JSON list of C-alpha atoms in Angstrom, two decimals:
[
{"chain": "A", "resi": 192, "resn": "UNK", "atom": "CA", "xyz": [-40.47, 58.28, 36.16]},
{"chain": "A", "resi": 193, "resn": "UNK", "atom": "CA", "xyz": [-40.64, 54.69, 34.95]},
{"chain": "A", "resi": 194, "resn": "UNK", "atom": "CA", "xyz": [-40.18, 53.36, 31.49]},
{"chain": "A", "resi": 195, "resn": "UNK", "atom": "CA", "xyz": [-41.31, 50.10, 30.12]},
{"chain": "A", "resi": 196, "resn": "UNK", "atom": "CA", "xyz": [-39.42, 48.53, 27.34]},
{"chain": "A", "resi": 197, "resn": "UNK", "atom": "CA", "xyz": [-41.15, 46.52, 24.69]},
{"chain": "A", "resi": 198, "resn": "UNK", "atom": "CA", "xyz": [-39.71, 43.95, 22.35]},
{"chain": "A", "resi": 199, "resn": "UNK", "atom": "CA", "xyz": [-38.25, 45.43, 19.21]},
{"chain": "A", "resi": 200, "resn": "UNK", "atom": "CA", "xyz": [-38.03, 43.15, 16.19]},
{"chain": "A", "resi": 201, "resn": "UNK", "atom": "CA", "xyz": [-35.53, 45.53, 14.60]},
{"chain": "A", "resi": 202, "resn": "UNK", "atom": "CA", "xyz": [-33.20, 45.27, 17.62]},
{"chain": "A", "resi": 203, "resn": "UNK", "atom": "CA", "xyz": [-33.64, 41.51, 17.72]},
{"chain": "A", "resi": 204, "resn": "UNK", "atom": "CA", "xyz": [-32.72, 41.23, 14.04]},
{"chain": "A", "resi": 205, "resn": "UNK", "atom": "CA", "xyz": [-29.60, 43.33, 14.50]},
{"chain": "A", "resi": 206, "resn": "UNK", "atom": "CA", "xyz": [-28.56, 41.31, 17.54]},
{"chain": "A", "resi": 207, "resn": "UNK", "atom": "CA", "xyz": [-29.04, 38.04, 15.65]},
{"chain": "A", "resi": 208, "resn": "UNK", "atom": "CA", "xyz": [-27.01, 39.34, 12.72]},
{"chain": "A", "resi": 209, "resn": "UNK", "atom": "CA", "xyz": [-24.25, 40.40, 15.08]},
{"chain": "A", "resi": 210, "resn": "UNK", "atom": "CA", "xyz": [-24.19, 36.96, 16.72]},
{"chain": "A", "resi": 211, "resn": "UNK", "atom": "CA", "xyz": [-24.09, 35.29, 13.32]},
{"chain": "A", "resi": 212, "resn": "UNK", "atom": "CA", "xyz": [-21.18, 37.48, 12.20]},
{"chain": "A", "resi": 213, "resn": "UNK", "atom": "CA", "xyz": [-19.28, 36.82, 15.43]},
{"chain": "A", "resi": 214, "resn": "UNK", "atom": "CA", "xyz": [-19.72, 33.07, 15.05]},
{"chain": "A", "resi": 215, "resn": "UNK", "atom": "CA", "xyz": [-18.72, 33.20, 11.38]},
{"chain": "A", "resi": 216, "resn": "UNK", "atom": "CA", "xyz": [-15.52, 35.09, 12.18]},
{"chain": "A", "resi": 217, "resn": "UNK", "atom": "CA", "xyz": [-14.70, 32.71, 15.03]},
{"chain": "A", "resi": 218, "resn": "UNK", "atom": "CA", "xyz": [-15.26, 29.72, 12.73]},
{"chain": "A", "resi": 219, "resn": "UNK", "atom": "CA", "xyz": [-12.98, 31.29, 10.14]},
{"chain": "A", "resi": 220, "resn": "UNK", "atom": "CA", "xyz": [-10.27, 31.82, 12.76]},
{"chain": "A", "resi": 221, "resn": "UNK", "atom": "CA", "xyz": [-10.62, 28.23, 13.98]},
{"chain": "A", "resi": 222, "resn": "UNK", "atom": "CA", "xyz": [-10.35, 26.92, 10.42]},
{"chain": "A", "resi": 223, "resn": "UNK", "atom": "CA", "xyz": [-7.13, 28.87, 9.98]},
{"chain": "A", "resi": 224, "resn": "UNK", "atom": "CA", "xyz": [-5.89, 27.45, 13.27]},
{"chain": "A", "resi": 225, "resn": "UNK", "atom": "CA", "xyz": [-6.50, 23.87, 12.13]},
{"chain": "A", "resi": 226, "resn": "UNK", "atom": "CA", "xyz": [-4.16, 24.41, 9.20]},
{"chain": "A", "resi": 227, "resn": "UNK", "atom": "CA", "xyz": [-1.59, 26.10, 11.44]},
{"chain": "A", "resi": 228, "resn": "UNK", "atom": "CA", "xyz": [-1.66, 23.50, 14.22]},
{"chain": "A", "resi": 229, "resn": "UNK", "atom": "CA", "xyz": [1.65, 21.70, 14.46]},
{"chain": "A", "resi": 230, "resn": "UNK", "atom": "CA", "xyz": [3.27, 24.41, 12.36]},
{"chain": "A", "resi": 231, "resn": "UNK", "atom": "CA", "xyz": [5.61, 27.24, 13.14]},
{"chain": "A", "resi": 232, "resn": "UNK", "atom": "CA", "xyz": [3.46, 29.16, 15.62]},
{"chain": "A", "resi": 233, "resn": "UNK", "atom": "CA", "xyz": [1.44, 26.36, 17.23]},
{"chain": "A", "resi": 234, "resn": "UNK", "atom": "CA", "xyz": [3.93, 23.57, 17.76]},
{"chain": "A", "resi": 235, "resn": "UNK", "atom": "CA", "xyz": [2.52, 22.26, 21.01]},
{"chain": "A", "resi": 236, "resn": "UNK", "atom": "CA", "xyz": [-0.92, 21.25, 22.19]},
{"chain": "A", "resi": 237, "resn": "UNK", "atom": "CA", "xyz": [-0.80, 23.90, 24.93]},
{"chain": "A", "resi": 238, "resn": "UNK", "atom": "CA", "xyz": [-0.14, 26.71, 22.45]},
{"chain": "A", "resi": 239, "resn": "UNK", "atom": "CA", "xyz": [-2.99, 25.51, 20.27]},
{"chain": "A", "resi": 240, "resn": "UNK", "atom": "CA", "xyz": [-5.37, 25.41, 23.25]},
{"chain": "A", "resi": 241, "resn": "UNK", "atom": "CA", "xyz": [-4.22, 28.89, 24.27]},
{"chain": "A", "resi": 242, "resn": "UNK", "atom": "CA", "xyz": [-4.96, 30.19, 20.76]},
{"chain": "A", "resi": 243, "resn": "UNK", "atom": "CA", "xyz": [-8.43, 28.62, 20.86]},
{"chain": "A", "resi": 244, "resn": "UNK", "atom": "CA", "xyz": [-9.06, 30.39, 24.19]},
{"chain": "A", "resi": 245, "resn": "UNK", "atom": "CA", "xyz": [-7.86, 33.65, 22.68]},
{"chain": "A", "resi": 246, "resn": "UNK", "atom": "CA", "xyz": [-10.20, 33.30, 19.71]},
{"chain": "A", "resi": 247, "resn": "UNK", "atom": "CA", "xyz": [-13.16, 32.54, 21.99]},
{"chain": "A", "resi": 248, "resn": "UNK", "atom": "CA", "xyz": [-12.39, 35.53, 24.21]},
{"chain": "A", "resi": 249, "resn": "UNK", "atom": "CA", "xyz": [-11.77, 37.93, 21.32]},
{"chain": "A", "resi": 250, "resn": "UNK", "atom": "CA", "xyz": [-14.90, 36.91, 19.42]},
{"chain": "A", "resi": 251, "resn": "UNK", "atom": "CA", "xyz": [-16.94, 36.56, 22.64]},
{"chain": "A", "resi": 252, "resn": "UNK", "atom": "CA", "xyz": [-18.25, 33.11, 21.82]},
{"chain": "A", "resi": 253, "resn": "UNK", "atom": "CA", "xyz": [-18.54, 30.09, 24.06]}
]
């Protein structure tokens, strides 16, 4: 038995909203990181870069 799958505008809208939310949360995290850079938890460039990588992986953005 074969199924064909058509384009669903409802699914596309939900997927777009999810992407938008993911990007918004990642941007929020990066904005917080810019204020924290050079502070107590992100003293070095390497730690800051590691945090950026962690945010990108957690929020699944590239």
